[in-house]
Amino acid sequence: MVSQTNALPRIVITGLGVISPLGNESQALFDALQAGRSAVGPLTRVPTAPLPLSHGAEAREFTGAIGDYGPMEKPLQRTIRKGSKVMCREIEMGVAAAQLALVDAQLPADKRDPHRTGVIYGCDYIMTLPEEFAAGVQKCLDEDGQFQFEKWGEQGKPQVNPLWLLKYLPNMPASHIAIYNDLQGPNNSVTVREASAAAAMAEAYLTLQRGHSDVILVGSTGSRIHPFRTMHACMQEDLASDREDPTQMSRPFDADRDGGVLGEGAGAMILETLSHAEARGANILGEVVGYGSSAVAARVTDQFQRNALANVMRSALGQASAVGHIHAHGLGTVEGDIQEAAAIRDVFGQSIPPVVAAKSHFGNLGAGGGMVEAIASLMALQQGRLFPTLNYRTPDPRCDLPVTVDDQAPAGDSFLSMNVTPQGQAAAIRIAKFVP
């Protein structure tokens, strides 16, 4: 038996930051979810004429202006404004969510030890914008409009901004955040698509428990709305068809679902050891109490997502036998939802808690989705009640789950939030109300 003196430190949450299709503040996000608002509407950030769909969930309130990063001193404003020249939209959203979380946690520079404060961030692989190479390609076209590769070295490449790659590297959110705020502690980047958020939270949790840091700024950012990424998603993924009312496109677990919906967003949390949070008089919002990560390949079993999700739920539960609610991946694809529902039944049997899926409101935010979803569930714990899962009208007997459909279902004292990639990489996090 482990003595109290050797017990692992408790890890608590003291700040939140969010950039989402439903607003750039955690309370605004939760209020919109409670009100049953959908963020799905006409796409404006990508040309839709060549695509089979024209709707998604854009973070329309995020413009990239310095005001979107929250209140800060003038020197930091100037630094971030200058740095934005080498930040694409996904990185900008990630940095903004992090800055908002620092403010929400009331953790200014004079209240943190830079050597004991770190950053762990989840991110998708980021695709460059085609216009980065447009001028260079133009230089290499002959009079018939054919690209002449032999011209690229001398005439095309010099037209490309030499710093262009910095705008698209998936480790740059963590790098920018650490540099801007002088966070010299552990720094890591996690890139496992939709599973990135919970995997990053798990790594932050373990880093704090190991004693390598007192504070970790953990977050994730992602987007499915991008000229190349949207095209790839249309070619490779099961996406919902346009409907006369686009707010009805995202339908997790509903019998009439036909695919996922594209979105974008970012979220961040401040995690601290309990002793550090109490010493500075922080407002404690919740406690991380479990995590899980797994990868099951399709070549192993055709139920690979089911197996991966069951693995991470069991791991995150640990010795616990129940949670207040489950925040499902809830992508809205036919097969994906069937496998997820089966995984939940595998783990919880006949005692399944309420299940909610925020993707019904804003679709798949890529790597940013898991963090925004966890923030939504944490807000639900604080408010005491859940939000509805939109468009769940006709239960699918293959997805036999107690899906929440109103705004009065109790959130309980804890939740389990999980995500899985199309390749079978899954991660989950369990968060509970803080009890001193």
Short mmCIF file of N, CA, C and O in Angstrom, two decimals, residues 71-188:
data_model
loop_
_atom_site.label_atom_id
_atom_site.label_comp_id
_atom_site.label_asym_id
_atom_site.label_seq_id
_atom_site.Cartn_x
_atom_site.Cartn_y
_atom_site.Cartn_z
N PRO A 71 -7.41 39.89 -23.16
CA PRO A 71 -6.66 41.03 -22.62
C PRO A 71 -5.21 40.67 -22.36
O PRO A 71 -4.91 39.59 -21.84
N MET A 72 -4.31 41.55 -22.73
CA MET A 72 -2.88 41.33 -22.48
C MET A 72 -2.15 42.66 -22.55
O MET A 72 -2.68 43.65 -23.07
N GLU A 73 -0.93 42.67 -22.04
CA GLU A 73 -0.12 43.89 -22.05
C GLU A 73 0.29 44.24 -23.48
O GLU A 73 0.39 43.36 -24.35
N LYS A 74 0.55 45.53 -23.70
CA LYS A 74 0.89 46.01 -25.04
C LYS A 74 2.11 45.30 -25.65
O LYS A 74 2.07 44.95 -26.84
N PRO A 75 3.18 45.08 -24.89
CA PRO A 75 4.33 44.39 -25.51
C PRO A 75 3.98 43.00 -26.04
O PRO A 75 4.44 42.60 -27.11
N LEU A 76 3.16 42.25 -25.29
CA LEU A 76 2.76 40.92 -25.75
C LEU A 76 1.84 41.03 -26.96
O LEU A 76 1.94 40.22 -27.89
N GLN A 77 0.98 42.04 -26.98
CA GLN A 77 0.13 42.26 -28.15
C GLN A 77 0.99 42.46 -29.39
O GLN A 77 0.74 41.88 -30.46
N ARG A 78 2.02 43.30 -29.26
CA ARG A 78 2.89 43.58 -30.41
C ARG A 78 3.63 42.31 -30.85
O ARG A 78 3.78 42.05 -32.05
N THR A 79 4.07 41.52 -29.88
CA THR A 79 4.80 40.30 -30.21
C THR A 79 3.93 39.30 -30.96
O THR A 79 4.33 38.71 -31.96
N ILE A 80 2.71 39.10 -30.47
CA ILE A 80 1.81 38.15 -31.13
C ILE A 80 1.37 38.68 -32.49
O ILE A 80 1.29 37.91 -33.46
N ARG A 81 1.11 39.96 -32.58
CA ARG A 81 0.72 40.52 -33.88
C ARG A 81 1.83 40.33 -34.91
O ARG A 81 1.58 39.98 -36.06
N LYS A 82 3.07 40.52 -34.49
CA LYS A 82 4.21 40.29 -35.38
C LYS A 82 4.34 38.82 -35.71
O LYS A 82 4.56 38.43 -36.87
N GLY A 83 4.17 37.95 -34.71
CA GLY A 83 4.29 36.52 -34.92
C GLY A 83 3.21 35.94 -35.81
O GLY A 83 3.41 34.88 -36.42
N SER A 84 2.07 36.61 -35.88
CA SER A 84 0.97 36.08 -36.69
C SER A 84 1.33 35.98 -38.16
O SER A 84 0.66 35.27 -38.92
N LYS A 85 2.37 36.66 -38.57
CA LYS A 85 2.81 36.59 -39.97
C LYS A 85 3.31 35.19 -40.32
O LYS A 85 3.36 34.84 -41.51
N VAL A 86 3.71 34.42 -39.32
CA VAL A 86 4.14 33.04 -39.58
C VAL A 86 3.22 32.06 -38.85
O VAL A 86 3.65 31.00 -38.41
N MET A 87 1.94 32.41 -38.75
CA MET A 87 0.95 31.51 -38.16
C MET A 87 -0.22 31.35 -39.13
O MET A 87 -0.81 32.35 -39.55
N CYS A 88 -0.54 30.12 -39.50
CA CYS A 88 -1.76 29.88 -40.25
C CYS A 88 -2.94 29.94 -39.29
O CYS A 88 -2.77 30.10 -38.08
N ARG A 89 -4.14 29.79 -39.82
CA ARG A 89 -5.34 29.95 -39.00
C ARG A 89 -5.40 28.94 -37.85
O ARG A 89 -5.76 29.29 -36.72
N GLU A 90 -5.03 27.69 -38.10
CA GLU A 90 -5.09 26.69 -37.04
C GLU A 90 -4.15 27.05 -35.89
O GLU A 90 -4.50 26.89 -34.71
N ILE A 91 -2.96 27.53 -36.21
CA ILE A 91 -2.02 27.91 -35.17
C ILE A 91 -2.52 29.15 -34.44
O ILE A 91 -2.44 29.24 -33.21
N GLU A 92 -3.06 30.11 -35.17
CA GLU A 92 -3.62 31.30 -34.53
C GLU A 92 -4.72 30.92 -33.54
O GLU A 92 -4.76 31.44 -32.41
N MET A 93 -5.62 30.03 -33.92
CA MET A 93 -6.70 29.62 -33.02
C MET A 93 -6.14 28.95 -31.77
O MET A 93 -6.61 29.19 -30.66
N GLY A 94 -5.11 28.11 -31.97
CA GLY A 94 -4.51 27.43 -30.83
C GLY A 94 -3.85 28.40 -29.86
O GLY A 94 -4.00 28.27 -28.64
N VAL A 95 -3.11 29.36 -30.40
CA VAL A 95 -2.46 30.35 -29.54
C VAL A 95 -3.50 31.21 -28.82
O VAL A 95 -3.37 31.49 -27.62
N ALA A 96 -4.54 31.60 -29.52
CA ALA A 96 -5.59 32.42 -28.90
C ALA A 96 -6.27 31.68 -27.75
O ALA A 96 -6.49 32.25 -26.67
N ALA A 97 -6.59 30.40 -27.95
CA ALA A 97 -7.22 29.62 -26.88
C ALA A 97 -6.30 29.54 -25.67
O ALA A 97 -6.76 29.63 -24.52
N ALA A 98 -5.01 29.38 -25.91
CA ALA A 98 -4.05 29.30 -24.81
C ALA A 98 -3.98 30.61 -24.04
O ALA A 98 -3.96 30.63 -22.80
N GLN A 99 -3.92 31.74 -24.76
CA GLN A 99 -3.86 33.04 -24.08
C GLN A 99 -5.13 33.28 -23.26
O GLN A 99 -5.07 33.81 -22.15
N LEU A 100 -6.27 32.88 -23.79
CA LEU A 100 -7.53 33.03 -23.06
C LEU A 100 -7.53 32.18 -21.79
O LEU A 100 -8.05 32.58 -20.75
N ALA A 101 -6.95 30.97 -21.87
CA ALA A 101 -6.90 30.10 -20.70
C ALA A 101 -6.01 30.69 -19.61
O ALA A 101 -6.34 30.60 -18.41
N LEU A 102 -4.89 31.28 -19.98
CA LEU A 102 -4.02 31.91 -18.99
C LEU A 102 -4.73 33.03 -18.26
O LEU A 102 -4.61 33.18 -17.03
N VAL A 103 -5.49 33.81 -19.00
CA VAL A 103 -6.26 34.90 -18.38
C VAL A 103 -7.33 34.34 -17.47
O VAL A 103 -7.52 34.80 -16.33
N ASP A 104 -8.04 33.32 -17.94
CA ASP A 104 -9.12 32.73 -17.15
C ASP A 104 -8.59 32.13 -15.85
O ASP A 104 -9.26 32.17 -14.82
N ALA A 105 -7.38 31.60 -15.88
CA ALA A 105 -6.78 30.99 -14.69
C ALA A 105 -6.16 32.03 -13.76
O ALA A 105 -5.69 31.68 -12.67
N GLN A 106 -6.15 33.29 -14.18
CA GLN A 106 -5.50 34.36 -13.42
C GLN A 106 -4.07 33.95 -13.08
O GLN A 106 -3.67 33.94 -11.91
N LEU A 107 -3.34 33.63 -14.14
CA LEU A 107 -1.98 33.13 -14.00
C LEU A 107 -1.01 34.00 -14.80
O LEU A 107 -0.41 33.57 -15.79
N PRO A 108 -0.83 35.26 -14.38
CA PRO A 108 0.12 36.13 -15.07
C PRO A 108 1.56 35.72 -14.78
O PRO A 108 1.83 34.83 -13.97
N ALA A 109 2.49 36.36 -15.46
CA ALA A 109 3.89 35.98 -15.38
C ALA A 109 4.43 36.00 -13.96
O ALA A 109 5.26 35.17 -13.58
N ASP A 110 3.98 36.95 -13.14
CA ASP A 110 4.53 37.05 -11.79
C ASP A 110 3.96 36.01 -10.83
O ASP A 110 4.36 35.93 -9.67
N LYS A 111 3.04 35.16 -11.31
CA LYS A 111 2.48 34.11 -10.47
C LYS A 111 2.90 32.71 -10.93
O LYS A 111 2.37 31.72 -10.46
N ARG A 112 3.84 32.63 -11.86
CA ARG A 112 4.27 31.33 -12.35
C ARG A 112 5.79 31.30 -12.48
O ARG A 112 6.43 32.30 -12.80
N ASP A 113 6.35 30.13 -12.21
CA ASP A 113 7.77 29.89 -12.38
C ASP A 113 7.96 29.42 -13.82
O ASP A 113 7.48 28.34 -14.19
N PRO A 114 8.66 30.18 -14.65
CA PRO A 114 8.77 29.79 -16.06
C PRO A 114 9.42 28.42 -16.25
O PRO A 114 9.11 27.72 -17.22
N HIS A 115 10.30 28.03 -15.33
CA HIS A 115 10.98 26.74 -15.46
C HIS A 115 10.09 25.58 -15.04
O HIS A 115 10.40 24.42 -15.34
N ARG A 116 8.98 25.86 -14.37
CA ARG A 116 8.09 24.81 -13.88
C ARG A 116 6.72 24.89 -14.55
O ARG A 116 5.75 24.30 -14.08
N THR A 117 6.65 25.64 -15.64
CA THR A 117 5.40 25.79 -16.39
C THR A 117 5.65 25.36 -17.83
O THR A 117 6.55 25.89 -18.49
N GLY A 118 4.86 24.39 -18.31
CA GLY A 118 5.10 23.86 -19.64
C GLY A 118 3.88 23.94 -20.55
O GLY A 118 2.82 24.43 -20.16
N VAL A 119 4.05 23.45 -21.76
CA VAL A 119 3.00 23.48 -22.78
C VAL A 119 2.95 22.12 -23.48
O VAL A 119 3.99 21.62 -23.94
N ILE A 120 1.77 21.53 -23.56
CA ILE A 120 1.56 20.32 -24.35
C ILE A 120 0.33 20.56 -25.22
O ILE A 120 -0.74 20.84 -24.70
N TYR A 121 0.52 20.45 -26.52
CA TYR A 121 -0.56 20.82 -27.43
C TYR A 121 -0.80 19.75 -28.49
O TYR A 121 0.15 19.19 -29.05
N GLY A 122 -2.07 19.50 -28.75
CA GLY A 122 -2.47 18.60 -29.82
C GLY A 122 -2.74 19.39 -31.09
O GLY A 122 -3.18 20.53 -31.05
N CYS A 123 -2.46 18.76 -32.22
CA CYS A 123 -2.65 19.45 -33.50
C CYS A 123 -2.79 18.42 -34.61
O CYS A 123 -2.22 17.33 -34.55
N ASP A 124 -3.58 18.74 -35.62
CA ASP A 124 -3.59 17.95 -36.84
C ASP A 124 -2.28 18.18 -37.61
O ASP A 124 -1.57 19.15 -37.33
N TYR A 125 -1.98 17.33 -38.57
CA TYR A 125 -0.98 17.76 -39.55
C TYR A 125 -1.65 18.91 -40.31
O TYR A 125 -2.85 18.91 -40.57
N ILE A 126 -0.87 19.94 -40.61
CA ILE A 126 -1.44 21.15 -41.19
C ILE A 126 -1.04 21.24 -42.65
O ILE A 126 0.14 21.09 -42.99
N MET A 127 -2.00 21.51 -43.50
CA MET A 127 -1.73 21.59 -44.93
C MET A 127 -1.52 23.05 -45.34
O MET A 127 -2.21 23.95 -44.87
N THR A 128 -0.56 23.26 -46.21
CA THR A 128 -0.28 24.60 -46.70
C THR A 128 -1.42 25.10 -47.58
O THR A 128 -2.18 24.31 -48.17
N LEU A 129 -1.56 26.40 -47.70
CA LEU A 129 -2.54 26.99 -48.60
C LEU A 129 -1.96 27.05 -50.02
O LEU A 129 -0.76 27.31 -50.19
N PRO A 130 -2.76 26.81 -51.03
CA PRO A 130 -2.24 26.79 -52.40
C PRO A 130 -1.61 28.10 -52.83
O PRO A 130 -0.67 28.12 -53.65
N GLU A 131 -2.09 29.23 -52.28
CA GLU A 131 -1.56 30.52 -52.71
C GLU A 131 -0.09 30.72 -52.29
O GLU A 131 0.58 31.61 -52.81
N GLU A 132 0.40 29.90 -51.35
CA GLU A 132 1.81 30.03 -50.96
C GLU A 132 2.72 29.78 -52.15
O GLU A 132 3.83 30.30 -52.22
N PHE A 133 2.28 28.94 -53.10
CA PHE A 133 3.12 28.57 -54.24
C PHE A 133 2.63 29.17 -55.56
O PHE A 133 3.22 28.91 -56.61
N ALA A 134 1.56 29.94 -55.51
CA ALA A 134 0.94 30.42 -56.76
C ALA A 134 1.91 31.24 -57.61
O ALA A 134 2.04 31.01 -58.82
N ALA A 135 2.61 32.20 -56.97
CA ALA A 135 3.51 33.06 -57.75
C ALA A 135 4.66 32.24 -58.33
O ALA A 135 5.08 32.45 -59.49
N GLY A 136 5.17 31.29 -57.56
CA GLY A 136 6.27 30.46 -58.04
C GLY A 136 5.84 29.57 -59.19
O GLY A 136 6.58 29.41 -60.17
N VAL A 137 4.67 28.99 -59.09
CA VAL A 137 4.15 28.14 -60.17
C VAL A 137 3.94 28.98 -61.43
O VAL A 137 4.27 28.55 -62.55
N GLN A 138 3.43 30.19 -61.25
CA GLN A 138 3.17 31.06 -62.39
C GLN A 138 4.45 31.35 -63.16
O GLN A 138 4.46 31.41 -64.40
N LYS A 139 5.54 31.49 -62.44
CA LYS A 139 6.82 31.77 -63.08
C LYS A 139 7.31 30.61 -63.94
O LYS A 139 8.16 30.79 -64.82
N CYS A 140 6.79 29.42 -63.67
CA CYS A 140 7.29 28.22 -64.34
C CYS A 140 6.37 27.73 -65.46
O CYS A 140 6.57 26.63 -65.99
N LEU A 141 5.37 28.51 -65.81
CA LEU A 141 4.46 28.11 -66.87
C LEU A 141 4.99 28.58 -68.23
O LEU A 141 5.48 29.71 -68.36
N ASP A 142 4.87 27.73 -69.22
CA ASP A 142 5.29 28.15 -70.55
C ASP A 142 4.13 28.87 -71.24
O ASP A 142 3.06 29.09 -70.64
N GLU A 143 4.32 29.22 -72.49
CA GLU A 143 3.29 30.01 -73.19
C GLU A 143 2.00 29.23 -73.40
O GLU A 143 0.94 29.83 -73.64
N ASP A 144 2.05 27.89 -73.26
CA ASP A 144 0.84 27.07 -73.36
C ASP A 144 0.22 26.77 -72.00
O ASP A 144 -0.74 26.00 -71.91
N GLY A 145 0.78 27.36 -70.93
CA GLY A 145 0.25 27.14 -69.59
C GLY A 145 0.70 25.85 -68.96
O GLY A 145 0.14 25.44 -67.94
N GLN A 146 1.71 25.20 -69.53
CA GLN A 146 2.22 23.95 -68.98
C GLN A 146 3.37 24.23 -68.01
O GLN A 146 4.24 25.07 -68.28
N PHE A 147 3.36 23.52 -66.87
CA PHE A 147 4.39 23.72 -65.85
C PHE A 147 5.71 23.10 -66.31
O PHE A 147 5.76 21.93 -66.72
N GLN A 148 6.77 23.88 -66.24
CA GLN A 148 8.11 23.44 -66.63
C GLN A 148 8.95 23.27 -65.36
O GLN A 148 9.45 24.25 -64.81
N PHE A 149 9.10 22.04 -64.92
CA PHE A 149 9.73 21.78 -63.64
C PHE A 149 11.17 22.28 -63.59
O PHE A 149 11.66 22.72 -62.53
N GLU A 150 11.88 22.24 -64.72
CA GLU A 150 13.28 22.64 -64.72
C GLU A 150 13.45 24.13 -64.39
O GLU A 150 14.56 24.57 -64.04
N LYS A 151 12.38 24.91 -64.45
CA LYS A 151 12.45 26.33 -64.12
C LYS A 151 12.28 26.59 -62.62
O LYS A 151 12.52 27.71 -62.16
N TRP A 152 11.83 25.55 -61.88
CA TRP A 152 11.44 25.78 -60.49
C TRP A 152 12.59 26.30 -59.63
O TRP A 152 12.42 27.26 -58.87
N GLY A 153 13.77 25.69 -59.73
CA GLY A 153 14.88 26.07 -58.85
C GLY A 153 15.28 27.52 -58.99
O GLY A 153 15.47 28.21 -57.99
N GLU A 154 15.42 28.00 -60.22
CA GLU A 154 15.91 29.36 -60.43
C GLU A 154 14.81 30.39 -60.46
O GLU A 154 15.01 31.53 -60.01
N GLN A 155 13.62 30.04 -60.99
CA GLN A 155 12.59 31.05 -61.18
C GLN A 155 11.39 30.90 -60.24
O GLN A 155 10.81 31.89 -59.81
N GLY A 156 11.03 29.64 -59.91
CA GLY A 156 9.85 29.43 -59.09
C GLY A 156 10.09 29.54 -57.61
O GLY A 156 9.42 30.32 -56.90
N LYS A 157 11.05 28.81 -57.10
CA LYS A 157 11.28 28.75 -55.66
C LYS A 157 11.58 30.11 -55.03
O LYS A 157 11.14 30.37 -53.90
N PRO A 158 12.31 31.00 -55.69
CA PRO A 158 12.55 32.31 -55.08
C PRO A 158 11.28 33.11 -54.81
O PRO A 158 11.31 34.08 -54.04
N GLN A 159 10.17 32.73 -55.43
CA GLN A 159 8.91 33.44 -55.21
C GLN A 159 8.18 32.96 -53.95
O GLN A 159 7.19 33.56 -53.53
N VAL A 160 8.69 31.87 -53.35
CA VAL A 160 8.07 31.32 -52.15
C VAL A 160 8.69 31.96 -50.92
O VAL A 160 9.92 32.06 -50.80
N ASN A 161 7.86 32.41 -49.98
CA ASN A 161 8.34 33.00 -48.74
C ASN A 161 9.25 31.99 -48.04
O ASN A 161 8.85 30.86 -47.78
N PRO A 162 10.48 32.36 -47.74
CA PRO A 162 11.40 31.40 -47.11
C PRO A 162 10.94 30.90 -45.75
O PRO A 162 11.42 29.87 -45.28
N LEU A 163 10.01 31.60 -45.13
CA LEU A 163 9.49 31.19 -43.82
C LEU A 163 8.14 30.49 -43.93
O LEU A 163 7.48 30.26 -42.92
N TRP A 164 7.74 30.12 -45.14
CA TRP A 164 6.39 29.58 -45.31
C TRP A 164 6.14 28.34 -44.48
O TRP A 164 5.05 28.15 -43.93
N LEU A 165 7.15 27.48 -44.33
CA LEU A 165 6.94 26.22 -43.62
C LEU A 165 6.59 26.44 -42.15
O LEU A 165 5.84 25.66 -41.55
N LEU A 166 7.12 27.52 -41.56
CA LEU A 166 6.83 27.80 -40.15
C LEU A 166 5.34 28.02 -39.90
O LEU A 166 4.86 27.83 -38.79
N LYS A 167 4.62 28.40 -40.94
CA LYS A 167 3.18 28.66 -40.80
C LYS A 167 2.37 27.37 -40.70
O LYS A 167 1.19 27.42 -40.34
N TYR A 168 3.01 26.23 -40.97
CA TYR A 168 2.22 25.00 -41.11
C TYR A 168 2.76 23.81 -40.31
O TYR A 168 2.25 22.71 -40.44
N LEU A 169 3.78 24.01 -39.50
CA LEU A 169 4.33 22.90 -38.72
C LEU A 169 3.45 22.63 -37.50
O LEU A 169 3.11 23.55 -36.75
N PRO A 170 3.08 21.37 -37.24
CA PRO A 170 2.15 21.08 -36.15
C PRO A 170 2.74 21.25 -34.76
O PRO A 170 2.00 21.22 -33.77
N ASN A 171 4.06 21.43 -34.65
CA ASN A 171 4.64 21.72 -33.33
C ASN A 171 4.66 23.21 -33.02
O ASN A 171 5.04 23.61 -31.91
N MET A 172 4.23 24.03 -33.96
CA MET A 172 4.33 25.48 -33.76
C MET A 172 3.34 26.05 -32.74
O MET A 172 3.67 27.03 -32.07
N PRO A 173 2.12 25.50 -32.57
CA PRO A 173 1.28 26.05 -31.49
C PRO A 173 1.98 26.00 -30.15
O PRO A 173 2.04 27.02 -29.42
N ALA A 174 2.54 24.84 -29.77
CA ALA A 174 3.24 24.73 -28.50
C ALA A 174 4.46 25.65 -28.46
O ALA A 174 4.78 26.24 -27.42
N SER A 175 5.15 25.78 -29.59
CA SER A 175 6.34 26.62 -29.64
C SER A 175 5.99 28.09 -29.44
O SER A 175 6.60 28.79 -28.62
N HIS A 176 5.03 28.59 -30.20
CA HIS A 176 4.63 30.00 -30.07
C HIS A 176 4.15 30.30 -28.66
O HIS A 176 4.53 31.32 -28.07
N ILE A 177 3.31 29.45 -28.11
CA ILE A 177 2.74 29.69 -26.79
C ILE A 177 3.85 29.77 -25.74
O ILE A 177 3.86 30.66 -24.88
N ALA A 178 4.81 28.86 -25.82
CA ALA A 178 5.92 28.86 -24.87
C ALA A 178 6.78 30.10 -25.01
O ALA A 178 7.18 30.72 -24.01
N ILE A 179 7.09 30.49 -26.25
CA ILE A 179 7.95 31.65 -26.48
C ILE A 179 7.27 32.93 -26.03
O ILE A 179 7.87 33.77 -25.34
N TYR A 180 6.00 33.12 -26.41
CA TYR A 180 5.31 34.36 -26.07
C TYR A 180 5.17 34.56 -24.57
O TYR A 180 5.17 35.69 -24.07
N ASN A 181 5.05 33.44 -23.83
CA ASN A 181 4.77 33.55 -22.40
C ASN A 181 5.94 33.10 -21.51
O ASN A 181 5.78 32.98 -20.30
N ASP A 182 7.09 32.87 -22.13
CA ASP A 182 8.29 32.45 -21.40
C ASP A 182 8.02 31.22 -20.54
O ASP A 182 8.32 31.16 -19.36
N LEU A 183 7.44 30.20 -21.16
CA LEU A 183 7.14 28.95 -20.48
C LEU A 183 8.25 27.96 -20.83
O LEU A 183 8.24 27.34 -21.90
N GLN A 184 9.21 27.80 -19.95
CA GLN A 184 10.42 27.04 -20.24
C GLN A 184 10.37 25.60 -19.74
O GLN A 184 11.35 24.87 -19.83
N GLY A 185 9.21 25.18 -19.22
CA GLY A 185 9.07 23.82 -18.73
C GLY A 185 8.87 22.82 -19.85
O GLY A 185 9.12 23.12 -21.03
N PRO A 186 8.40 21.61 -19.54
CA PRO A 186 8.20 20.57 -20.56
C PRO A 186 7.35 21.08 -21.72
O PRO A 186 6.36 21.78 -21.52
N ASN A 187 7.76 20.69 -22.93
CA ASN A 187 7.06 21.16 -24.12
C ASN A 187 6.90 19.97 -25.06
O ASN A 187 7.88 19.29 -25.37
N ASN A 188 5.68 19.73 -25.52
CA ASN A 188 5.45 18.57 -26.37
C ASN A 188 4.29 18.85 -27.31
O ASN A 188 3.40 19.67 -27.02
#
